[in-house]
CSV table of C-alpha atoms in Angstrom, one decimal:
chain,number,residue,atom,x,y,z
A,1,MET,CA,-57.8,8.1,40.1
A,2,LYS,CA,-59.1,7.7,36.5
A,3,GLU,CA,-57.0,10.7,35.4
A,4,SER,CA,-53.8,9.2,36.8
A,5,ILE,CA,-54.5,5.9,35.0
A,6,LEU,CA,-55.2,7.8,31.8
A,7,ILE,CA,-52.0,9.9,32.2
A,8,ALA,CA,-50.0,6.7,32.9
A,9,LEU,CA,-51.3,5.0,29.8
A,10,VAL,CA,-50.6,8.1,27.6
A,11,LEU,CA,-47.0,8.3,29.0
A,12,ALA,CA,-46.5,4.6,28.4
A,13,LEU,CA,-47.8,4.9,24.8
A,14,VAL,CA,-45.5,7.9,24.1
A,15,ALA,CA,-42.5,6.2,25.6
A,16,GLY,CA,-43.1,3.1,23.5
A,17,CYS,CA,-43.4,5.1,20.3
A,18,SER,CA,-40.3,7.2,20.9
A,19,SER,CA,-37.9,4.3,21.3
A,20,SER,CA,-35.6,3.9,18.3
A,21,SER,CA,-36.4,1.2,15.9
A,22,LYS,CA,-33.7,-1.2,14.7
A,23,VAL,CA,-35.4,-1.5,11.3
A,24,ARG,CA,-34.1,1.0,8.7
A,25,PHE,CA,-35.7,1.8,5.4
A,26,ASN,CA,-33.7,3.1,2.5
A,27,ARG,CA,-36.3,3.8,-0.1
A,28,ASN,CA,-34.2,6.1,-2.2
A,29,GLY,CA,-30.9,4.3,-2.0
A,30,PRO,CA,-28.9,3.3,-5.1
A,31,ALA,CA,-29.9,0.1,-6.8
A,32,THR,CA,-26.9,-1.8,-7.7
A,33,VAL,CA,-26.5,-4.5,-10.3
A,34,GLN,CA,-24.4,-7.6,-9.3
A,35,THR,CA,-21.9,-7.9,-12.2
A,36,ASN,CA,-20.0,-10.9,-11.0
A,37,SER,CA,-19.7,-13.8,-13.3
A,38,ARG,CA,-21.9,-16.7,-12.4
A,39,SER,CA,-22.4,-20.4,-13.3
A,40,GLU,CA,-25.5,-22.0,-11.9
A,41,PRO,CA,-27.7,-25.1,-12.5
A,42,ILE,CA,-31.3,-23.8,-13.2
A,43,TYR,CA,-34.3,-25.9,-12.5
A,44,TYR,CA,-37.0,-25.0,-15.1
A,45,ASN,CA,-40.2,-27.0,-16.1
A,46,GLY,CA,-39.0,-30.1,-14.4
A,47,LYS,CA,-35.5,-30.2,-15.9
A,48,THR,CA,-32.1,-28.8,-14.9
A,49,TYR,CA,-30.2,-26.6,-17.3
A,50,GLN,CA,-26.8,-24.9,-17.0
A,51,LEU,CA,-26.6,-21.1,-16.9
A,52,ASP,CA,-23.3,-19.2,-17.3
A,53,TYR,CA,-23.0,-15.5,-17.6
A,54,ASP,CA,-20.4,-12.7,-17.6
A,55,PHE,CA,-20.8,-9.0,-17.5
A,56,ASP,CA,-19.4,-7.1,-20.5
A,57,GLU,CA,-18.2,-3.8,-19.1
A,58,THR,CA,-17.8,-2.1,-22.4
A,59,GLU,CA,-21.3,-3.0,-23.7
A,60,LYS,CA,-22.9,-2.9,-20.2
A,61,LEU,CA,-24.6,-6.1,-21.0
A,62,PHE,CA,-24.7,-9.7,-19.6
A,63,ALA,CA,-23.5,-12.3,-22.0
A,64,MET,CA,-25.6,-15.3,-21.0
A,65,ARG,CA,-25.2,-19.0,-22.1
A,66,ILE,CA,-27.7,-21.7,-21.4
A,67,SER,CA,-26.9,-25.4,-22.0
A,68,GLY,CA,-29.3,-28.3,-22.1
A,69,LEU,CA,-32.0,-26.8,-24.3
A,70,GLY,CA,-32.8,-27.8,-27.9
A,71,ALA,CA,-32.7,-25.6,-31.0
A,72,LYS,CA,-36.4,-25.1,-30.9
A,73,GLN,CA,-36.5,-23.9,-27.3
A,74,GLN,CA,-35.8,-20.2,-27.8
A,75,ARG,CA,-38.8,-19.2,-25.7
A,76,ASP,CA,-37.5,-21.3,-22.8
A,77,ALA,CA,-34.0,-19.9,-23.1
A,78,VAL,CA,-35.4,-16.3,-22.9
A,79,ASN,CA,-37.6,-17.2,-19.9
A,80,ILE,CA,-34.6,-18.8,-18.1
A,81,ALA,CA,-32.3,-15.9,-18.9
A,82,THR,CA,-34.7,-13.1,-17.9
A,83,SER,CA,-35.9,-14.7,-14.7
A,84,SER,CA,-32.4,-15.9,-13.6
A,85,LEU,CA,-30.8,-12.5,-14.3
A,86,GLY,CA,-33.5,-10.8,-12.3
A,87,TYR,CA,-32.9,-13.2,-9.4
A,88,PHE,CA,-29.1,-13.3,-9.4
A,89,ALA,CA,-28.0,-9.8,-10.6
A,90,CYS,CA,-30.7,-7.2,-10.9
A,91,PRO,CA,-31.9,-4.9,-8.1
A,92,GLU,CA,-35.1,-6.1,-6.4
A,93,GLY,CA,-38.2,-5.8,-8.6
A,94,GLN,CA,-36.3,-5.8,-11.9
A,95,ARG,CA,-36.0,-8.6,-14.4
A,96,GLY,CA,-33.6,-9.3,-17.1
A,97,LYS,CA,-34.3,-7.7,-20.5
A,98,ILE,CA,-33.1,-9.4,-23.7
A,99,MET,CA,-31.3,-6.9,-25.9
A,100,ASP,CA,-30.6,-8.9,-29.1
A,101,THR,CA,-32.0,-12.0,-30.9
A,102,PRO,CA,-30.9,-15.2,-29.1
A,103,SER,CA,-28.6,-17.5,-31.0
A,104,TYR,CA,-28.2,-21.3,-30.8
A,105,GLU,CA,-25.0,-23.0,-31.6
A,106,ASP,CA,-23.3,-26.2,-30.4
A,107,GLY,CA,-26.1,-27.1,-28.0
A,108,LYS,CA,-26.0,-23.7,-26.2
A,109,TRP,CA,-28.3,-20.7,-26.4
A,110,THR,CA,-26.4,-17.3,-26.2
A,111,LEU,CA,-28.3,-14.2,-25.2
A,112,PHE,CA,-27.3,-10.6,-24.3
A,113,ALA,CA,-29.4,-9.0,-21.6
A,114,LYS,CA,-29.5,-6.2,-19.1
A,115,CYS,CA,-31.5,-5.4,-16.0
A,116,GLY,CA,-34.6,-3.3,-16.6
């Protein structure tokens, strides 16, 4: 009797493990960058700013523009750009990486970045 119960439990366990799972993992799949242009309001440090960016195919960089910051807020502009690019465009686990010195003109920060 004990042997038949043990065999039945083992068979039930094996049957449960052998059924195919609907969850699929693709650990080595290609990581794609979303290169579509985007315009988004960004909430940062209690205020809302405007982020616009386009992907420059020839340079392979994102041209990013952030409105609503002052001329002395370069660090904030960099933080907004890198985290936003990581969220909207970069593959999971990557952040934006600034590739040139940010510039401020006409109330707008301009930065060039890539995923990395």
